[in-house]
PDB file of C-alpha atoms in Angstrom:
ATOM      1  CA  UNK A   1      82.412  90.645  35.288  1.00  0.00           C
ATOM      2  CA  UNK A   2      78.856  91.934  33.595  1.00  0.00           C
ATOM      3  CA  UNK A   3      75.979  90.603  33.911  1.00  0.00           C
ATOM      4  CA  UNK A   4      74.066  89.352  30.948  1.00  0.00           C
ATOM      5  CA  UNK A   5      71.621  91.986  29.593  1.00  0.00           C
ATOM      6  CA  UNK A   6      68.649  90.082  29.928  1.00  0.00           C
ATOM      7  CA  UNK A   7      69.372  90.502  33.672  1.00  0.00           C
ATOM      8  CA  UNK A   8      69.433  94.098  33.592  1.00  0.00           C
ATOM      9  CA  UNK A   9      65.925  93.875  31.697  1.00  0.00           C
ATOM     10  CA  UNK A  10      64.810  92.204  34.506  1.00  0.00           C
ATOM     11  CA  UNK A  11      66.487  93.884  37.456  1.00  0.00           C
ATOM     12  CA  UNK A  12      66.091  97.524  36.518  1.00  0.00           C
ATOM     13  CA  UNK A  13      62.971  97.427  33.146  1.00  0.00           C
ATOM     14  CA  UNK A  14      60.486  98.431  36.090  1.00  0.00           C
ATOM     15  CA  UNK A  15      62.778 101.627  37.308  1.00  0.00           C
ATOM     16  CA  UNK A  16      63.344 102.220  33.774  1.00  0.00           C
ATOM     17  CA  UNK A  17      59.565 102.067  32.836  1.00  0.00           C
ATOM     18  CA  UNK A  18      58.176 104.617  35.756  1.00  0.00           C
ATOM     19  CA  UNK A  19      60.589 107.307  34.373  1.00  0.00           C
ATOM     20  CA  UNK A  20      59.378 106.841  30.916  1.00  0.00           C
ATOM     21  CA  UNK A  21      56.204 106.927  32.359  1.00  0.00           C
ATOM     22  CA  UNK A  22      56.822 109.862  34.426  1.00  0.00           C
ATOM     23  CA  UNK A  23      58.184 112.090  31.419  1.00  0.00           C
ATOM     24  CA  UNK A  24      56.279 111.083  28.596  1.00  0.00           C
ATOM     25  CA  UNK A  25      53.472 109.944  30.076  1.00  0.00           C
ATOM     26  CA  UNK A  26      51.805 106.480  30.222  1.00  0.00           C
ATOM     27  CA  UNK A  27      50.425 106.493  26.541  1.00  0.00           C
ATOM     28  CA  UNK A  28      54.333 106.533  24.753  1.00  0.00           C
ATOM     29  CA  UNK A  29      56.127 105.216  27.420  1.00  0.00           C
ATOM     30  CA  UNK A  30      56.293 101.483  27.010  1.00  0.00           C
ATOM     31  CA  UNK A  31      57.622 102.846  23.167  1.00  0.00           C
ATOM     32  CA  UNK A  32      60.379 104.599  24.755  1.00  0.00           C
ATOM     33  CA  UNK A  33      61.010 101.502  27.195  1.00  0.00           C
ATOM     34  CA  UNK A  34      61.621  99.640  24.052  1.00  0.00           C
ATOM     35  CA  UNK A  35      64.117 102.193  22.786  1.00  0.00           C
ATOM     36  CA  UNK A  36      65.720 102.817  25.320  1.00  0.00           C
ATOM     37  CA  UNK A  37      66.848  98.789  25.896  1.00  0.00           C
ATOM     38  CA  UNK A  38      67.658  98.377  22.205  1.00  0.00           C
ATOM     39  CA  UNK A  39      69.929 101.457  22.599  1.00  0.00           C
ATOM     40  CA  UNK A  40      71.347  99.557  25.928  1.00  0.00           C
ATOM     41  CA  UNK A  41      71.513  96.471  23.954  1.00  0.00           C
ATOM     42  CA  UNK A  42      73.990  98.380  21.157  1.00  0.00           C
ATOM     43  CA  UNK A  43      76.231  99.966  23.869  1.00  0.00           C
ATOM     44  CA  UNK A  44      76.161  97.836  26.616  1.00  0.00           C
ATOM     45  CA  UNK A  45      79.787  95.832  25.245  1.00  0.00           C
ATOM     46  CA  UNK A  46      81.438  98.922  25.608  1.00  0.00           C
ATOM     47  CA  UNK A  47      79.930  99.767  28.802  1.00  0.00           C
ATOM     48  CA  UNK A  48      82.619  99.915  31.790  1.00  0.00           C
ATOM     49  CA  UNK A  49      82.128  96.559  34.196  1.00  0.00           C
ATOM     50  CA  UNK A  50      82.476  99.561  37.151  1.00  0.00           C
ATOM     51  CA  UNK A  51      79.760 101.730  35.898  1.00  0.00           C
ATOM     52  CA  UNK A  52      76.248 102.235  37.702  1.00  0.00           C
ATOM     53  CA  UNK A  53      74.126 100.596  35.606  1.00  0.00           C
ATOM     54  CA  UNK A  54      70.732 101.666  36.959  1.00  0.00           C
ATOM     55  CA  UNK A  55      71.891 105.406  36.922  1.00  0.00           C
ATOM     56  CA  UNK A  56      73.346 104.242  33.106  1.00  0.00           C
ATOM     57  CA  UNK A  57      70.003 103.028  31.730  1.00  0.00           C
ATOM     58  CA  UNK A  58      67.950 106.309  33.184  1.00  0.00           C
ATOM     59  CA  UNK A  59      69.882 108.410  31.434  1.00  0.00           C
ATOM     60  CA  UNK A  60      69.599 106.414  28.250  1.00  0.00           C
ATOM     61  CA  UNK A  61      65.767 106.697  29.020  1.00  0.00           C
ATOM     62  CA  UNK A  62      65.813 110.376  29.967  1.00  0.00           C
ATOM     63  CA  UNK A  63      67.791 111.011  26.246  1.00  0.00           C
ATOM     64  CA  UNK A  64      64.956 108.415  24.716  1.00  0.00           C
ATOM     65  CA  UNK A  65      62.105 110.512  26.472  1.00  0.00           C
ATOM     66  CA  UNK A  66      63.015 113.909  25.691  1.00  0.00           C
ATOM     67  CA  UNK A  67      63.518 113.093  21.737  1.00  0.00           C
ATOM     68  CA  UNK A  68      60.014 111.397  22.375  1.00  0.00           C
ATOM     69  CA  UNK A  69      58.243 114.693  23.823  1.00  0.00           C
ATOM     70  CA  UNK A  70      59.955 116.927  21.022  1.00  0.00           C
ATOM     71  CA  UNK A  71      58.565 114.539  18.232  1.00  0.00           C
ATOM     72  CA  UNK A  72      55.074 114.468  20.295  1.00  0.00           C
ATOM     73  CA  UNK A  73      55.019 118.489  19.829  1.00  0.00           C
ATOM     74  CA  UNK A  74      55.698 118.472  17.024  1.00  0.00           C
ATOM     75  CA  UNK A  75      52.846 116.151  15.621  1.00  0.00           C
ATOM     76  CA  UNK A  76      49.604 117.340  14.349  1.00  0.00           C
ATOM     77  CA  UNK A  77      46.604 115.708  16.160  1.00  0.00           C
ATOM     78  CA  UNK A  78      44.069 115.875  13.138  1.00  0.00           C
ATOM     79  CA  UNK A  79      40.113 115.878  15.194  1.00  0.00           C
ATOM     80  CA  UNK A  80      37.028 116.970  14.322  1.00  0.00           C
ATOM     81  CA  UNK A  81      35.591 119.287  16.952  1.00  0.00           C
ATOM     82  CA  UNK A  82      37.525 121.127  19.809  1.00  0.00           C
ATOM     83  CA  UNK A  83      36.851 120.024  22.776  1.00  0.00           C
ATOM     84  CA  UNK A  84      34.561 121.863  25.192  1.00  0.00           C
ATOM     85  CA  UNK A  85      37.479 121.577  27.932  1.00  0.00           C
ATOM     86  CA  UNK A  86      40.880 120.604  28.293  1.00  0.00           C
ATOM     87  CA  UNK A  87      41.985 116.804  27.502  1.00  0.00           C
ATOM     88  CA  UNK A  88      43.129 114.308  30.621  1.00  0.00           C
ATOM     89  CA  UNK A  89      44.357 112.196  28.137  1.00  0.00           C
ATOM     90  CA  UNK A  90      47.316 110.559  29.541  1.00  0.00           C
ATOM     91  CA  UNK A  91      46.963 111.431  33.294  1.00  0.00           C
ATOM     92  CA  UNK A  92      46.983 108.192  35.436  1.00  0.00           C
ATOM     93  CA  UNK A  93      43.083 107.789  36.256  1.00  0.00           C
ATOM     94  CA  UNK A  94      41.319 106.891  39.649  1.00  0.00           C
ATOM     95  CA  UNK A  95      38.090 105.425  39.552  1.00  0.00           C
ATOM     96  CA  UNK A  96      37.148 107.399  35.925  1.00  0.00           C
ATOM     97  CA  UNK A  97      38.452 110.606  37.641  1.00  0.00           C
ATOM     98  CA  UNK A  98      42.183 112.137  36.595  1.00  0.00           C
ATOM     99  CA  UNK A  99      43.953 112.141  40.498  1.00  0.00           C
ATOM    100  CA  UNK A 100      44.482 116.028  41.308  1.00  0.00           C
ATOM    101  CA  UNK A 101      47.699 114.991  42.034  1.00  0.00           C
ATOM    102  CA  UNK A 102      49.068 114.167  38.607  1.00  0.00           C
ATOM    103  CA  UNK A 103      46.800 117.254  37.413  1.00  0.00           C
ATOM    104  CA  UNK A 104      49.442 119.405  40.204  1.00  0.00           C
ATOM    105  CA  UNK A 105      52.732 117.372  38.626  1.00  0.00           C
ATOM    106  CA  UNK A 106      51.476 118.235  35.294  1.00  0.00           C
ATOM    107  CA  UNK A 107      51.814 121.550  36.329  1.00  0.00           C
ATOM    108  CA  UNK A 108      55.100 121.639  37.722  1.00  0.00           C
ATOM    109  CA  UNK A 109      58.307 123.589  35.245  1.00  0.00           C
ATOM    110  CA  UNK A 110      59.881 120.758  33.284  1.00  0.00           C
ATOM    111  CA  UNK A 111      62.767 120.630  35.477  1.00  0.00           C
ATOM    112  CA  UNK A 112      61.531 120.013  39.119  1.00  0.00           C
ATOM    113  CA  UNK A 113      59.011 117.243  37.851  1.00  0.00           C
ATOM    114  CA  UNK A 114      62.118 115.067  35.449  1.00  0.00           C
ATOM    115  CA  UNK A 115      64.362 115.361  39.021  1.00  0.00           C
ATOM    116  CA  UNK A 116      61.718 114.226  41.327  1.00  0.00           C
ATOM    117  CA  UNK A 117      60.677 111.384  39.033  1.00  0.00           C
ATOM    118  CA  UNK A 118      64.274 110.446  39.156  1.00  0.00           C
ATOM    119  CA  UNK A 119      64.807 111.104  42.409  1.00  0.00           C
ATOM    120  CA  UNK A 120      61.021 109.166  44.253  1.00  0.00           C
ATOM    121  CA  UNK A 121      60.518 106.640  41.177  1.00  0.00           C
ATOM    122  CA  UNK A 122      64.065 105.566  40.344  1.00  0.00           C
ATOM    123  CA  UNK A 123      65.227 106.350  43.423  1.00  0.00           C
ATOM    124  CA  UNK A 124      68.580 108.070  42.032  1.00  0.00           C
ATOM    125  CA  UNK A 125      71.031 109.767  44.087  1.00  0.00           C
ATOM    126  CA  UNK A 126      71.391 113.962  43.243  1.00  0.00           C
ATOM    127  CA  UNK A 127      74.571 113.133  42.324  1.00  0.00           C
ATOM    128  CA  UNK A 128      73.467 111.032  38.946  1.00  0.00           C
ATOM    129  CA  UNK A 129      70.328 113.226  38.385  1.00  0.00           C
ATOM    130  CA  UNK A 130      72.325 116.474  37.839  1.00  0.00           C
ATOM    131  CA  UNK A 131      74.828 114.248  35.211  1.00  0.00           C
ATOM    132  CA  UNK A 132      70.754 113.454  33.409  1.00  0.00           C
ATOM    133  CA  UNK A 133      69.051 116.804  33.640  1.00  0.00           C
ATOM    134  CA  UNK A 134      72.670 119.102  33.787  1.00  0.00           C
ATOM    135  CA  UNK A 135      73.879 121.565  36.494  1.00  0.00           C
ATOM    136  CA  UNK A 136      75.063 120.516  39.635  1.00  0.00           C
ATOM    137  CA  UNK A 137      73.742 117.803  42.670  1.00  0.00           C
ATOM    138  CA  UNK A 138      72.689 121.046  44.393  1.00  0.00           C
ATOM    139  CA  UNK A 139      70.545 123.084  41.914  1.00  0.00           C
ATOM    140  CA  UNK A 140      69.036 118.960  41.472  1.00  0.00           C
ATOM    141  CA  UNK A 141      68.381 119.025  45.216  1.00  0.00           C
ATOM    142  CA  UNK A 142      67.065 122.891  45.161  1.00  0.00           C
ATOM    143  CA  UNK A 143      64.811 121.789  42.510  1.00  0.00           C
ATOM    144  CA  UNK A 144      63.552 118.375  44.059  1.00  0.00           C
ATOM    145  CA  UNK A 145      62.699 120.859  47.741  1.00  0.00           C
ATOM    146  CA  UNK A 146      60.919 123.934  44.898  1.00  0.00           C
ATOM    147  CA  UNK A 147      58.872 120.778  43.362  1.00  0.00           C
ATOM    148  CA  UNK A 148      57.641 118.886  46.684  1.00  0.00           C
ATOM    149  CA  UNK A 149      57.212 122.813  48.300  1.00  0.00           C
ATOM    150  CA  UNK A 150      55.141 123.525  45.214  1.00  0.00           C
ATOM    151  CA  UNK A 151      52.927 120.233  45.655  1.00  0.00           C
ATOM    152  CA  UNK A 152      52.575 120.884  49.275  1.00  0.00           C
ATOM    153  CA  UNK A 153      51.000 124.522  48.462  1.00  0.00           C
ATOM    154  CA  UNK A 154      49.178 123.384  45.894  1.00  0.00           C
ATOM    155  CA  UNK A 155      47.677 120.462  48.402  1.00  0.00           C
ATOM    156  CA  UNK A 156      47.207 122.304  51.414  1.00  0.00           C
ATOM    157  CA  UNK A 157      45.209 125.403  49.114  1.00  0.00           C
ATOM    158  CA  UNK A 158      42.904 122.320  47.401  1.00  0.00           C
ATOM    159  CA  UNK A 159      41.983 121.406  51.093  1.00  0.00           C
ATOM    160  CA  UNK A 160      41.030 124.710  52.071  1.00  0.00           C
ATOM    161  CA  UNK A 161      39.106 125.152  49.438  1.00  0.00           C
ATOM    162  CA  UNK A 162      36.728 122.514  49.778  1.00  0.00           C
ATOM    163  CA  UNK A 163      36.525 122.469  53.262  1.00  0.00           C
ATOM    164  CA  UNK A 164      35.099 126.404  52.679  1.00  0.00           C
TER     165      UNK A 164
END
C-alpha cells in the first residue's frame, strides 16, 4: 500500500533538497525542489507500490536540475561593470569567505560531482545513480573514486602550499 505523498515530502524533501542544492546550486534550488514535488505529485498514482521511492524522486530532481542549469546558461545576466574577479555567487559561504572546498567541487567535470552528490548527500546506491546520470554502476563507482581522488590532490597540494 503507498504512502500518502505528504509523507514522502516529509520523509525524503531534505534528500531531495541537498541534490538540488548540490547541482544547481543553493540560489535555484529550493525552485527546483518545488518542481520536482509537483512533478511527483502528477505521477505519483501511477507510480508502482514496489518502486524505490527515494531513488524515484532523485531522479525526478536530477531531470528538474539539469533543465534548470540549461535555462540558467542560457540567460543573460544584464550588469553594469565587469567585475574585477570572478563571482562566488552561489558557493556555500563560511564566515564571509567561499569554503575552498566547494571552490575544488566547483571544479570537478560535471559527471564525478552529480554522482558523488548522489552518492554522500542522498546516500544512493551505484546501482540507482548510473539509471540518473546513464552508463553502468561501475563507470558511477569509477567516477565517485576519480572525484574524491581529485579532491584529495587538490587538498593535500592547498596544504603544501601554505605550509611553504
Amino acid at each position: 500500500m503507498k504512502q500518502p505523498f505528504e509523507k514522502l515530502v516529509v520523509l525524503y524533501g531534505a534528500t531531495v533538497l541537498r541534490v538540488c542544492r548540490a547541482v544547481v546550486g543553493p540560489a535555484e534550488a529550493e525552485d527546483v525542489w518545488q518542481e520536482t514535488f509537483v512533478a511527483a505529485l502528477r505521477a505519483y498514482p501511477e507510480l508502482p507500490a514496489d518502486a524505490n521511492i527515494e531513488a524515484w524522486l532523485v531522479t525526478i530532481a536530477h531531470r528538474k536540475s539539469l533543465d534548470t542549469v540549461r535555462a540558467v546558461r542560457r540567460r543573460a545576466v544584464p550588469v553594469s561593470e565587469l567585475p574585477e574577479r570572478p563571482s562566488d555567487h552561489g558557493l556555500p559561504e563560511a564566515d564571509g569567505e567561499v569554503d575552498p572546498i566547494w571552490l575544488r567541487v566547483a571544479r570537478l567535470p560535471d559527471k564525478q560531482r552529480q554522482v558523488l552528490a548522489y552518492r554522500y548527500l542522498a546516500d544512493l546506491p551505484f546501482n540507482d545513480i548510473a539509471a540518473i546520470v546513464g552508463g553502468s554502476p561501475a563507470a558511477a563507482r569509477r567516477a565517485a573514486s576519480d572525484g574524491i581522488k581529485s579532491l584529495r590532490a587538490t587538498a593535500v597540494a592547498a596544504a603544501e602550499g601554505e605550509s611553504a
